[in-house]
Amino acid sequence: METGLSILTDNSLNIILEDVSLKDALERLDKVSVKVLFIVNNKTGFVAALTDGDVRRAILTGASLETPIAQIANYCPFYLSNDDRAQAQEIMATKDIPAIPVVDKEKRIIKIYVRSEKGNVQAKYIQKLDIPVVIMAGGLGARLYPYTKILPKPLIPVLDTPISERIIQSFQNLGCEEFHMVVNYKRNMIKAYYNDADNSYNVHFWDEQIPLGTGGGLYLLKEYINHTFVLTNCDILILDDVRKIVKHHKEKQNKVTMVCSLKNFEIPYGIVNFSEGGEISSFEEKPQLSFFTNTGYYILEPDVFRFINQDEKIGMPDIIDRMRVAGQKVGIYPIGENAWLDMGQFDSMESMEREIKELKIY
């Protein structure tokens, strides 16, 4: 298939210095539309390329967030020393790469060719992601009180569309057709909304008679799902390519893949370090912690049902830990901080609305 090309007009974010850390690269990849960085140094110009896949593989093989990208980058990248659009198109099509830079005699990047939006869509959506999606929607939504005194959390609107409907639509756009929602709190209101709405999809509801936590309600689907499925909380959106996550899950032969997001947290106080004798040794002014956290989004195999008891109140992380102890293969899929939109509390809900407006997700 011939792939159309376009020129990355503002390519400054796709160019990064050689001496930065993996964490810096992951944060930069979060901000760019084309998920590849071109690495330069001040002496020799363009030297290497780094994709989101390179970063992910490094993290999964034990690299720390402070690892220099020079240790994981590709130092034999494709590039053009003359501005030849036809050659760029041929290389990108045959080598299946998303972008290629054009450099001058000093190896300074002067232009970046990328696959056009039309080419991306044709290649990206040729195969449907037809797997079941389970949405855990039974909680009280206590962190969003008093909103949830009136509306259950799945129906709280984000820019006029209930968050649960946004989740369903995001999967429907990928080709998913089978949706399940585990409900408890104000469940009749949730059912009424979807029964009355003029939607092109159907939602199957599963009633918790008592609150069963973020994982216990899965037991209700034990006899109905017999292959790979997605489980998500009802208050998040994941902006990463779900196909890549499922592909990774299958390649690793995981029974559970937990999607984990980078989180940067600044401690709002100065830290004082001191010796055993009480003498001050150093100060750290508002240090920043970086770590990966559970997003509440999983790819699961039906083996998970063997580790949940009927009417058991249990969180999904506890179920995963049972599986791990029993020798089941459980793993993670790391994503950038901006690829996880969460509306679990007021400040994060406002952030989600801002991101949706900026990304034009309507």
mmCIF file of C-alpha atoms in Angstrom:
data_model
loop_
_atom_site.group_PDB
_atom_site.id
_atom_site.type_symbol
_atom_site.label_atom_id
_atom_site.label_comp_id
_atom_site.label_asym_id
_atom_site.label_seq_id
_atom_site.Cartn_x
_atom_site.Cartn_y
_atom_site.Cartn_z
ATOM 1 C CA MET A 1 0.000 0.000 0.000
ATOM 2 C CA GLU A 2 1.342 3.388 -0.919
ATOM 3 C CA THR A 3 1.716 5.584 2.099
ATOM 4 C CA GLY A 4 1.093 9.314 1.790
ATOM 5 C CA LEU A 5 3.591 11.695 3.357
ATOM 6 C CA SER A 6 3.430 15.048 5.022
ATOM 7 C CA ILE A 7 6.055 17.356 6.467
ATOM 8 C CA LEU A 8 6.258 17.868 10.199
ATOM 9 C CA THR A 9 6.099 21.651 10.228
ATOM 10 C CA ASP A 10 6.901 22.129 13.933
ATOM 11 C CA ASN A 11 9.448 19.403 14.513
ATOM 12 C CA SER A 12 11.261 20.902 17.486
ATOM 13 C CA LEU A 13 9.564 18.589 19.988
ATOM 14 C CA ASN A 14 10.671 15.523 18.010
ATOM 15 C CA ILE A 15 14.323 16.532 18.357
ATOM 16 C CA ILE A 16 16.024 15.824 21.675
ATOM 17 C CA LEU A 17 19.546 16.035 23.063
ATOM 18 C CA GLU A 18 21.611 12.893 23.553
ATOM 19 C CA ASP A 19 22.315 13.380 27.256
ATOM 20 C CA VAL A 20 18.732 13.338 28.581
ATOM 21 C CA SER A 21 17.160 10.576 30.662
ATOM 22 C CA LEU A 22 14.601 7.932 29.728
ATOM 23 C CA LYS A 23 12.069 9.801 31.880
ATOM 24 C CA ASP A 24 12.628 12.994 29.876
ATOM 25 C CA ALA A 25 12.230 11.069 26.633
ATOM 26 C CA LEU A 26 8.988 9.464 27.794
ATOM 27 C CA GLU A 27 7.597 12.869 28.758
ATOM 28 C CA ARG A 28 8.576 14.260 25.348
ATOM 29 C CA LEU A 29 7.000 11.311 23.519
ATOM 30 C CA ASP A 30 3.824 12.095 25.426
ATOM 31 C CA LYS A 31 3.682 15.507 23.749
ATOM 32 C CA VAL A 32 4.347 14.624 20.121
ATOM 33 C CA SER A 33 1.907 13.286 17.555
ATOM 34 C CA VAL A 34 4.520 11.120 15.809
ATOM 35 C CA LYS A 35 5.965 8.764 18.415
ATOM 36 C CA VAL A 36 9.631 8.948 17.481
ATOM 37 C CA LEU A 37 12.417 11.203 18.715
ATOM 38 C CA PHE A 38 15.501 12.162 16.726
ATOM 39 C CA ILE A 39 18.578 12.464 18.926
ATOM 40 C CA VAL A 40 21.255 15.077 18.332
ATOM 41 C CA ASN A 41 24.396 16.222 20.060
ATOM 42 C CA ASN A 42 26.176 19.546 19.825
ATOM 43 C CA LYS A 43 29.227 18.147 17.998
ATOM 44 C CA THR A 44 28.036 15.748 15.319
ATOM 45 C CA GLY A 45 24.360 16.646 14.841
ATOM 46 C CA PHE A 46 21.841 13.860 14.239
ATOM 47 C CA VAL A 47 23.097 10.586 15.724
ATOM 48 C CA ALA A 48 20.199 8.287 16.677
ATOM 49 C CA ALA A 49 16.461 7.649 16.828
ATOM 50 C CA LEU A 50 14.230 6.572 19.679
ATOM 51 C CA THR A 51 10.644 5.294 19.443
ATOM 52 C CA ASP A 52 8.002 4.774 22.104
ATOM 53 C CA GLY A 53 8.565 1.040 21.579
ATOM 54 C CA ASP A 54 12.283 1.421 22.402
ATOM 55 C CA VAL A 55 11.406 3.235 25.622
ATOM 56 C CA ARG A 56 8.779 0.669 26.592
ATOM 57 C CA ARG A 57 11.124 -2.276 25.997
ATOM 58 C CA ALA A 58 13.826 -0.610 28.078
ATOM 59 C CA ILE A 59 11.457 -0.088 31.002
ATOM 60 C CA LEU A 60 10.189 -3.673 30.794
ATOM 61 C CA THR A 61 13.748 -5.033 30.831
ATOM 62 C CA GLY A 62 14.623 -3.159 34.006
ATOM 63 C CA ALA A 63 15.987 0.208 32.900
ATOM 64 C CA SER A 64 15.432 2.968 35.435
ATOM 65 C CA LEU A 65 13.798 6.254 34.580
ATOM 66 C CA GLU A 66 17.193 7.917 34.991
ATOM 67 C CA THR A 67 18.866 5.705 32.358
ATOM 68 C CA PRO A 68 20.459 7.894 29.648
ATOM 69 C CA ILE A 69 18.717 7.471 26.321
ATOM 70 C CA ALA A 70 22.126 6.961 24.728
ATOM 71 C CA GLN A 71 22.038 3.434 26.200
ATOM 72 C CA ILE A 72 18.804 2.413 24.494
ATOM 73 C CA ALA A 73 18.582 4.475 21.287
ATOM 74 C CA ASN A 74 19.071 3.190 17.747
ATOM 75 C CA TYR A 75 22.416 4.514 16.502
ATOM 76 C CA CYS A 76 21.871 3.164 12.980
ATOM 77 C CA PRO A 77 18.777 5.196 12.075
ATOM 78 C CA PHE A 78 17.351 5.871 8.639
ATOM 79 C CA TYR A 79 17.795 9.392 7.300
ATOM 80 C CA LEU A 80 18.122 11.294 4.020
ATOM 81 C CA SER A 81 21.077 13.482 3.092
ATOM 82 C CA ASN A 82 19.101 14.995 0.213
ATOM 83 C CA ASP A 83 15.496 16.176 0.142
ATOM 84 C CA ASP A 84 13.993 13.365 -1.936
ATOM 85 C CA ARG A 85 10.311 12.897 -1.172
ATOM 86 C CA ALA A 86 9.980 9.743 -3.294
ATOM 87 C CA GLN A 87 12.914 8.112 -1.530
ATOM 88 C CA ALA A 88 11.481 9.069 1.859
ATOM 89 C CA GLN A 89 8.171 7.482 0.901
ATOM 90 C CA GLU A 90 9.846 4.288 -0.291
ATOM 91 C CA ILE A 91 11.980 3.873 2.853
ATOM 92 C CA MET A 92 9.076 4.520 5.208
ATOM 93 C CA ALA A 93 6.824 2.081 3.353
ATOM 94 C CA THR A 94 9.348 -0.751 3.061
ATOM 95 C CA LYS A 95 10.872 -0.355 6.539
ATOM 96 C CA ASP A 96 7.556 0.467 8.260
ATOM 97 C CA ILE A 97 8.846 3.522 10.088
ATOM 98 C CA PRO A 98 6.656 6.511 11.048
ATOM 99 C CA ALA A 99 9.070 9.317 10.165
ATOM 100 C CA ILE A 100 12.405 10.036 8.534
ATOM 101 C CA PRO A 101 14.574 13.177 8.864
ATOM 102 C CA VAL A 102 16.407 15.057 6.156
ATOM 103 C CA VAL A 103 19.832 16.362 7.228
ATOM 104 C CA ASP A 104 22.320 18.850 5.767
ATOM 105 C CA LYS A 105 26.090 18.384 5.381
ATOM 106 C CA GLU A 106 26.612 19.062 9.100
ATOM 107 C CA LYS A 107 23.917 16.476 9.891
ATOM 108 C CA ARG A 108 21.575 19.135 11.220
ATOM 109 C CA ILE A 109 17.939 18.144 10.825
ATOM 110 C CA ILE A 110 16.284 20.470 8.330
ATOM 111 C CA LYS A 111 13.021 18.591 7.647
ATOM 112 C CA ILE A 112 11.092 15.563 8.901
ATOM 113 C CA TYR A 113 8.822 13.528 6.641
ATOM 114 C CA VAL A 114 6.001 11.663 8.398
ATOM 115 C CA ARG A 115 3.210 9.373 7.279
ATOM 116 C CA SER A 116 0.195 11.426 6.359
ATOM 117 C CA GLU A 117 -2.952 11.258 8.442
ATOM 118 C CA LYS A 118 -4.691 9.465 5.584
ATOM 119 C CA GLY A 119 -1.964 6.860 5.375
ATOM 120 C CA ASN A 120 -2.024 6.294 9.119
ATOM 121 C CA VAL A 121 -5.784 5.772 9.236
ATOM 122 C CA GLN A 122 -5.729 3.284 6.357
ATOM 123 C CA ALA A 123 -2.966 1.257 7.941
ATOM 124 C CA LYS A 124 -4.168 1.576 11.513
ATOM 125 C CA TYR A 125 -7.812 0.611 11.237
ATOM 126 C CA ILE A 126 -7.676 -2.153 8.653
ATOM 127 C CA GLN A 127 -8.129 -4.764 11.403
ATOM 128 C CA LYS A 128 -10.753 -4.464 14.124
ATOM 129 C CA LEU A 129 -10.083 -4.985 17.812
ATOM 130 C CA ASP A 130 -13.063 -7.227 18.441
ATOM 131 C CA ILE A 131 -12.745 -8.245 22.090
ATOM 132 C CA PRO A 132 -15.158 -7.855 25.029
ATOM 133 C CA VAL A 133 -14.922 -4.739 27.188
ATOM 134 C CA VAL A 134 -15.938 -4.875 30.860
ATOM 135 C CA ILE A 135 -16.513 -1.592 32.716
ATOM 136 C CA MET A 136 -16.507 -1.638 36.519
ATOM 137 C CA ALA A 137 -19.224 0.889 37.393
ATOM 138 C CA GLY A 138 -20.560 -0.171 40.787
ATOM 139 C CA GLY A 139 -18.729 2.167 43.149
ATOM 140 C CA LEU A 140 -20.143 5.051 45.152
ATOM 141 C CA GLY A 141 -17.823 7.632 43.617
ATOM 142 C CA ALA A 142 -17.112 9.073 47.070
ATOM 143 C CA ARG A 143 -14.285 11.293 45.827
ATOM 144 C CA LEU A 144 -16.733 13.104 43.542
ATOM 145 C CA TYR A 145 -19.335 13.774 46.253
ATOM 146 C CA PRO A 146 -21.685 15.731 46.198
ATOM 147 C CA TYR A 147 -21.984 15.190 42.400
ATOM 148 C CA THR A 148 -22.482 11.488 42.996
ATOM 149 C CA LYS A 149 -25.267 12.153 45.485
ATOM 150 C CA ILE A 150 -27.358 13.021 42.432
ATOM 151 C CA LEU A 151 -25.715 11.082 39.590
ATOM 152 C CA PRO A 152 -23.796 7.805 39.655
ATOM 153 C CA LYS A 153 -20.195 8.300 38.579
ATOM 154 C CA PRO A 154 -20.615 6.542 35.174
ATOM 155 C CA LEU A 155 -23.176 9.209 34.178
ATOM 156 C CA ILE A 156 -21.216 12.274 35.301
ATOM 157 C CA PRO A 157 -20.695 14.299 32.114
ATOM 158 C CA VAL A 158 -17.315 15.268 30.756
ATOM 159 C CA LEU A 159 -18.031 18.071 28.280
ATOM 160 C CA ASP A 160 -21.699 17.027 28.068
ATOM 161 C CA THR A 161 -21.032 13.312 27.475
ATOM 162 C CA PRO A 162 -21.132 10.803 30.380
ATOM 163 C CA ILE A 163 -17.684 9.396 31.073
ATOM 164 C CA SER A 164 -18.864 5.795 30.640
ATOM 165 C CA GLU A 165 -20.272 6.650 27.206
ATOM 166 C CA ARG A 166 -16.963 8.204 26.220
ATOM 167 C CA ILE A 167 -15.220 4.968 27.227
ATOM 168 C CA ILE A 168 -17.643 2.859 25.191
ATOM 169 C CA GLN A 169 -17.329 5.115 22.144
ATOM 170 C CA SER A 170 -13.518 4.962 22.278
ATOM 171 C CA PHE A 171 -13.669 1.149 22.092
ATOM 172 C CA GLN A 172 -16.442 1.164 19.517
ATOM 173 C CA ASN A 173 -14.205 3.262 17.260
ATOM 174 C CA LEU A 174 -11.665 0.431 17.409
ATOM 175 C CA GLY A 175 -14.196 -2.178 16.369
ATOM 176 C CA CYS A 176 -15.309 -3.530 19.760
ATOM 177 C CA GLU A 177 -18.957 -4.582 19.854
ATOM 178 C CA GLU A 178 -19.401 -6.479 23.130
ATOM 179 C CA PHE A 179 -19.770 -4.289 26.234
ATOM 180 C CA HIS A 180 -20.481 -5.318 29.817
ATOM 181 C CA MET A 181 -21.037 -3.016 32.777
ATOM 182 C CA VAL A 182 -20.942 -4.192 36.421
ATOM 183 C CA VAL A 183 -23.298 -1.918 38.365
ATOM 184 C CA ASN A 184 -24.531 -1.386 41.911
ATOM 185 C CA TYR A 185 -24.948 2.203 43.164
ATOM 186 C CA LYS A 186 -27.875 3.927 41.367
ATOM 187 C CA ARG A 187 -27.847 1.095 38.839
ATOM 188 C CA ASN A 188 -31.417 1.696 37.683
ATOM 189 C CA MET A 189 -30.485 5.214 36.651
ATOM 190 C CA ILE A 190 -27.507 3.894 34.654
ATOM 191 C CA LYS A 191 -29.644 1.251 32.935
ATOM 192 C CA ALA A 192 -32.366 3.757 32.149
ATOM 193 C CA TYR A 193 -29.884 6.098 30.480
ATOM 194 C CA TYR A 194 -28.517 3.423 28.150
ATOM 195 C CA ASN A 195 -31.910 1.877 27.479
ATOM 196 C CA ASP A 196 -33.352 5.236 26.471
ATOM 197 C CA ALA A 197 -30.352 6.466 24.501
ATOM 198 C CA ASP A 198 -30.306 6.110 20.724
ATOM 199 C CA ASN A 199 -26.999 4.245 20.562
ATOM 200 C CA SER A 200 -25.504 1.977 17.923
ATOM 201 C CA TYR A 201 -24.243 -0.447 20.586
ATOM 202 C CA ASN A 202 -25.673 -2.613 23.353
ATOM 203 C CA VAL A 203 -24.530 -2.781 26.950
ATOM 204 C CA HIS A 204 -25.069 -5.906 29.064
ATOM 205 C CA PHE A 205 -25.573 -5.083 32.760
ATOM 206 C CA TRP A 206 -24.473 -7.221 35.695
ATOM 207 C CA ASP A 207 -25.940 -6.370 39.109
ATOM 208 C CA GLU A 208 -23.891 -6.503 42.276
ATOM 209 C CA GLN A 209 -26.243 -7.177 45.165
ATOM 210 C CA ILE A 210 -23.578 -5.976 47.595
ATOM 211 C CA PRO A 211 -20.480 -3.820 46.913
ATOM 212 C CA LEU A 212 -17.714 -6.118 45.652
ATOM 213 C CA GLY A 213 -14.826 -3.712 45.161
ATOM 214 C CA THR A 214 -12.878 -3.089 41.949
ATOM 215 C CA GLY A 215 -12.506 -6.793 41.163
ATOM 216 C CA GLY A 216 -15.114 -8.941 42.910
ATOM 217 C CA GLY A 217 -17.904 -8.122 40.465
ATOM 218 C CA LEU A 218 -15.997 -9.846 37.678
ATOM 219 C CA TYR A 219 -17.183 -13.170 39.093
ATOM 220 C CA LEU A 220 -20.634 -12.408 37.648
ATOM 221 C CA LEU A 221 -19.227 -12.840 34.128
ATOM 222 C CA LYS A 222 -17.464 -16.117 34.856
ATOM 223 C CA GLU A 223 -19.661 -18.212 32.553
ATOM 224 C CA TYR A 224 -19.934 -15.636 29.769
ATOM 225 C CA ILE A 225 -16.399 -14.629 28.783
ATOM 226 C CA ASN A 226 -13.999 -17.292 27.558
ATOM 227 C CA HIS A 227 -11.257 -15.355 25.763
ATOM 228 C CA THR A 228 -9.084 -12.238 26.079
ATOM 229 C CA PHE A 229 -10.948 -9.148 27.297
ATOM 230 C CA VAL A 230 -10.424 -5.590 28.518
ATOM 231 C CA LEU A 231 -11.317 -4.458 32.021
ATOM 232 C CA THR A 232 -11.480 -0.750 32.823
ATOM 233 C CA ASN A 233 -12.647 1.463 35.641
ATOM 234 C CA CYS A 234 -15.536 3.747 34.688
ATOM 235 C CA ASP A 235 -13.670 7.016 35.292
ATOM 236 C CA ILE A 236 -10.632 6.843 32.997
ATOM 237 C CA LEU A 237 -9.633 7.186 29.366
ATOM 238 C CA ILE A 238 -6.434 5.657 27.975
ATOM 239 C CA LEU A 239 -5.123 7.498 24.914
ATOM 240 C CA ASP A 240 -2.448 4.984 23.970
ATOM 241 C CA ASP A 241 -3.039 2.571 21.070
ATOM 242 C CA VAL A 242 -5.082 -0.263 22.589
ATOM 243 C CA ARG A 243 -4.060 -2.561 19.736
ATOM 244 C CA LYS A 244 -0.421 -2.269 20.806
ATOM 245 C CA ILE A 245 -1.372 -3.077 24.395
ATOM 246 C CA VAL A 246 -3.301 -6.207 23.364
ATOM 247 C CA LYS A 247 -0.512 -7.265 20.995
ATOM 248 C CA HIS A 248 2.041 -6.865 23.790
ATOM 249 C CA HIS A 249 -0.182 -8.858 26.157
ATOM 250 C CA LYS A 250 -0.405 -11.768 23.704
ATOM 251 C CA GLU A 251 3.266 -11.704 22.742
ATOM 252 C CA LYS A 252 4.269 -11.881 26.409
ATOM 253 C CA GLN A 253 1.660 -14.621 26.978
ATOM 254 C CA ASN A 254 0.466 -12.772 30.065
ATOM 255 C CA LYS A 255 -2.624 -13.796 31.976
ATOM 256 C CA VAL A 256 -2.929 -10.185 33.156
ATOM 257 C CA THR A 257 -1.402 -7.030 31.741
ATOM 258 C CA MET A 258 -1.825 -3.964 33.943
ATOM 259 C CA VAL A 259 -1.536 -0.625 32.156
ATOM 260 C CA CYS A 260 0.683 1.623 34.290
ATOM 261 C CA SER A 261 1.213 5.321 33.771
ATOM 262 C CA LEU A 262 4.232 7.422 34.564
ATOM 263 C CA LYS A 263 3.432 9.846 37.364
ATOM 264 C CA ASN A 264 5.533 12.822 38.358
ATOM 265 C CA PHE A 265 4.809 14.151 41.826
ATOM 266 C CA GLU A 266 6.455 17.183 43.351
ATOM 267 C CA ILE A 267 6.750 17.130 47.140
ATOM 268 C CA PRO A 268 5.526 20.604 48.174
ATOM 269 C CA TYR A 269 8.139 20.959 50.938
ATOM 270 C CA GLY A 270 11.875 21.340 51.176
ATOM 271 C CA ILE A 271 13.623 18.144 52.315
ATOM 272 C CA VAL A 272 16.366 18.383 54.942
ATOM 273 C CA ASN A 273 19.016 15.657 55.135
ATOM 274 C CA PHE A 274 21.116 15.376 58.271
ATOM 275 C CA SER A 275 23.776 13.169 59.834
ATOM 276 C CA GLU A 276 23.482 10.939 62.906
ATOM 277 C CA GLY A 277 24.766 13.783 65.041
ATOM 278 C CA GLY A 278 21.999 16.070 63.849
ATOM 279 C CA GLU A 279 24.180 18.176 61.558
ATOM 280 C CA ILE A 280 22.551 19.299 58.335
ATOM 281 C CA SER A 281 24.219 17.642 55.342
ATOM 282 C CA SER A 282 22.113 18.927 52.455
ATOM 283 C CA PHE A 283 18.820 20.429 51.307
ATOM 284 C CA GLU A 284 16.450 19.396 48.529
ATOM 285 C CA GLU A 285 13.921 22.054 47.598
ATOM 286 C CA LYS A 286 10.610 20.507 46.544
ATOM 287 C CA PRO A 287 12.066 17.287 45.065
ATOM 288 C CA GLN A 288 10.157 15.443 42.364
ATOM 289 C CA LEU A 289 9.304 11.762 42.550
ATOM 290 C CA SER A 290 8.728 9.757 39.372
ATOM 291 C CA PHE A 291 7.060 6.348 39.425
ATOM 292 C CA PHE A 292 4.592 4.131 37.561
ATOM 293 C CA THR A 293 1.085 3.741 38.964
ATOM 294 C CA ASN A 294 -1.867 1.464 38.217
ATOM 295 C CA THR A 295 -4.392 3.176 35.915
ATOM 296 C CA GLY A 296 -7.250 0.739 36.596
ATOM 297 C CA TYR A 297 -7.073 -0.602 33.032
ATOM 298 C CA TYR A 298 -6.198 -4.238 32.267
ATOM 299 C CA ILE A 299 -6.004 -6.843 29.524
ATOM 300 C CA LEU A 300 -7.125 -10.175 31.002
ATOM 301 C CA GLU A 301 -7.422 -13.839 30.160
ATOM 302 C CA PRO A 302 -10.402 -15.827 31.535
ATOM 303 C CA ASP A 303 -7.978 -17.575 33.925
ATOM 304 C CA VAL A 304 -8.647 -14.613 36.214
ATOM 305 C CA PHE A 305 -12.075 -16.021 37.150
ATOM 306 C CA ARG A 306 -10.438 -18.937 39.004
ATOM 307 C CA PHE A 307 -8.996 -16.476 41.518
ATOM 308 C CA ILE A 308 -12.264 -14.750 42.507
ATOM 309 C CA ASN A 309 -14.792 -16.203 44.931
ATOM 310 C CA GLN A 310 -18.530 -15.694 44.671
ATOM 311 C CA ASP A 311 -19.780 -12.572 46.518
ATOM 312 C CA GLU A 312 -16.212 -11.720 47.548
ATOM 313 C CA LYS A 313 -15.347 -8.069 48.047
ATOM 314 C CA ILE A 314 -11.875 -7.682 46.604
ATOM 315 C CA GLY A 315 -9.812 -5.194 44.637
ATOM 316 C CA MET A 316 -8.340 -6.040 41.261
ATOM 317 C CA PRO A 317 -4.722 -5.586 42.489
ATOM 318 C CA ASP A 318 -5.377 -8.226 45.179
ATOM 319 C CA ILE A 319 -6.688 -10.638 42.549
ATOM 320 C CA ILE A 320 -3.595 -10.052 40.443
ATOM 321 C CA ASP A 321 -1.402 -10.687 43.469
ATOM 322 C CA ARG A 322 -3.155 -14.026 44.038
ATOM 323 C CA MET A 323 -2.402 -14.944 40.447
ATOM 324 C CA ARG A 324 1.222 -13.890 40.776
ATOM 325 C CA VAL A 325 1.719 -15.989 43.924
ATOM 326 C CA ALA A 326 0.107 -18.952 42.150
ATOM 327 C CA GLY A 327 2.662 -18.692 39.341
ATOM 328 C CA GLN A 328 0.459 -17.021 36.746
ATOM 329 C CA LYS A 329 2.291 -14.666 34.402
ATOM 330 C CA VAL A 330 1.283 -11.074 35.155
ATOM 331 C CA GLY A 331 2.947 -8.018 33.677
ATOM 332 C CA ILE A 332 2.663 -4.313 32.974
ATOM 333 C CA TYR A 333 2.416 -2.067 29.944
ATOM 334 C CA PRO A 334 3.943 1.369 30.630
ATOM 335 C CA ILE A 335 2.433 4.543 29.155
ATOM 336 C CA GLY A 336 3.211 8.223 29.488
ATOM 337 C CA GLU A 337 1.565 10.481 32.037
ATOM 338 C CA ASN A 338 -0.513 12.327 29.433
ATOM 339 C CA ALA A 339 -1.878 9.088 27.953
ATOM 340 C CA TRP A 340 -3.992 8.500 31.093
ATOM 341 C CA LEU A 341 -6.968 10.781 31.681
ATOM 342 C CA ASP A 342 -8.598 10.297 35.091
ATOM 343 C CA MET A 343 -11.714 11.968 36.477
ATOM 344 C CA GLY A 344 -11.761 10.248 39.862
ATOM 345 C CA GLN A 345 -11.731 13.542 41.755
ATOM 346 C CA PHE A 346 -12.548 17.191 41.084
ATOM 347 C CA ASP A 347 -9.117 18.497 40.057
ATOM 348 C CA SER A 348 -8.441 15.517 37.771
ATOM 349 C CA MET A 349 -11.919 15.839 36.218
ATOM 350 C CA GLU A 350 -11.151 19.435 35.260
ATOM 351 C CA SER A 351 -7.798 18.277 33.837
ATOM 352 C CA MET A 352 -9.560 15.608 31.772
ATOM 353 C CA GLU A 353 -11.903 18.207 30.281
ATOM 354 C CA ARG A 354 -8.957 20.434 29.349
ATOM 355 C CA GLU A 355 -7.141 17.533 27.680
ATOM 356 C CA ILE A 356 -10.245 16.491 25.737
ATOM 357 C CA LYS A 357 -10.674 20.048 24.458
ATOM 358 C CA GLU A 358 -7.008 20.323 23.464
ATOM 359 C CA LEU A 359 -6.989 16.923 21.753
ATOM 360 C CA LYS A 360 -10.423 17.590 20.194
ATOM 361 C CA ILE A 361 -11.858 14.258 21.431
ATOM 362 C CA TYR A 362 -15.585 14.795 20.983
#
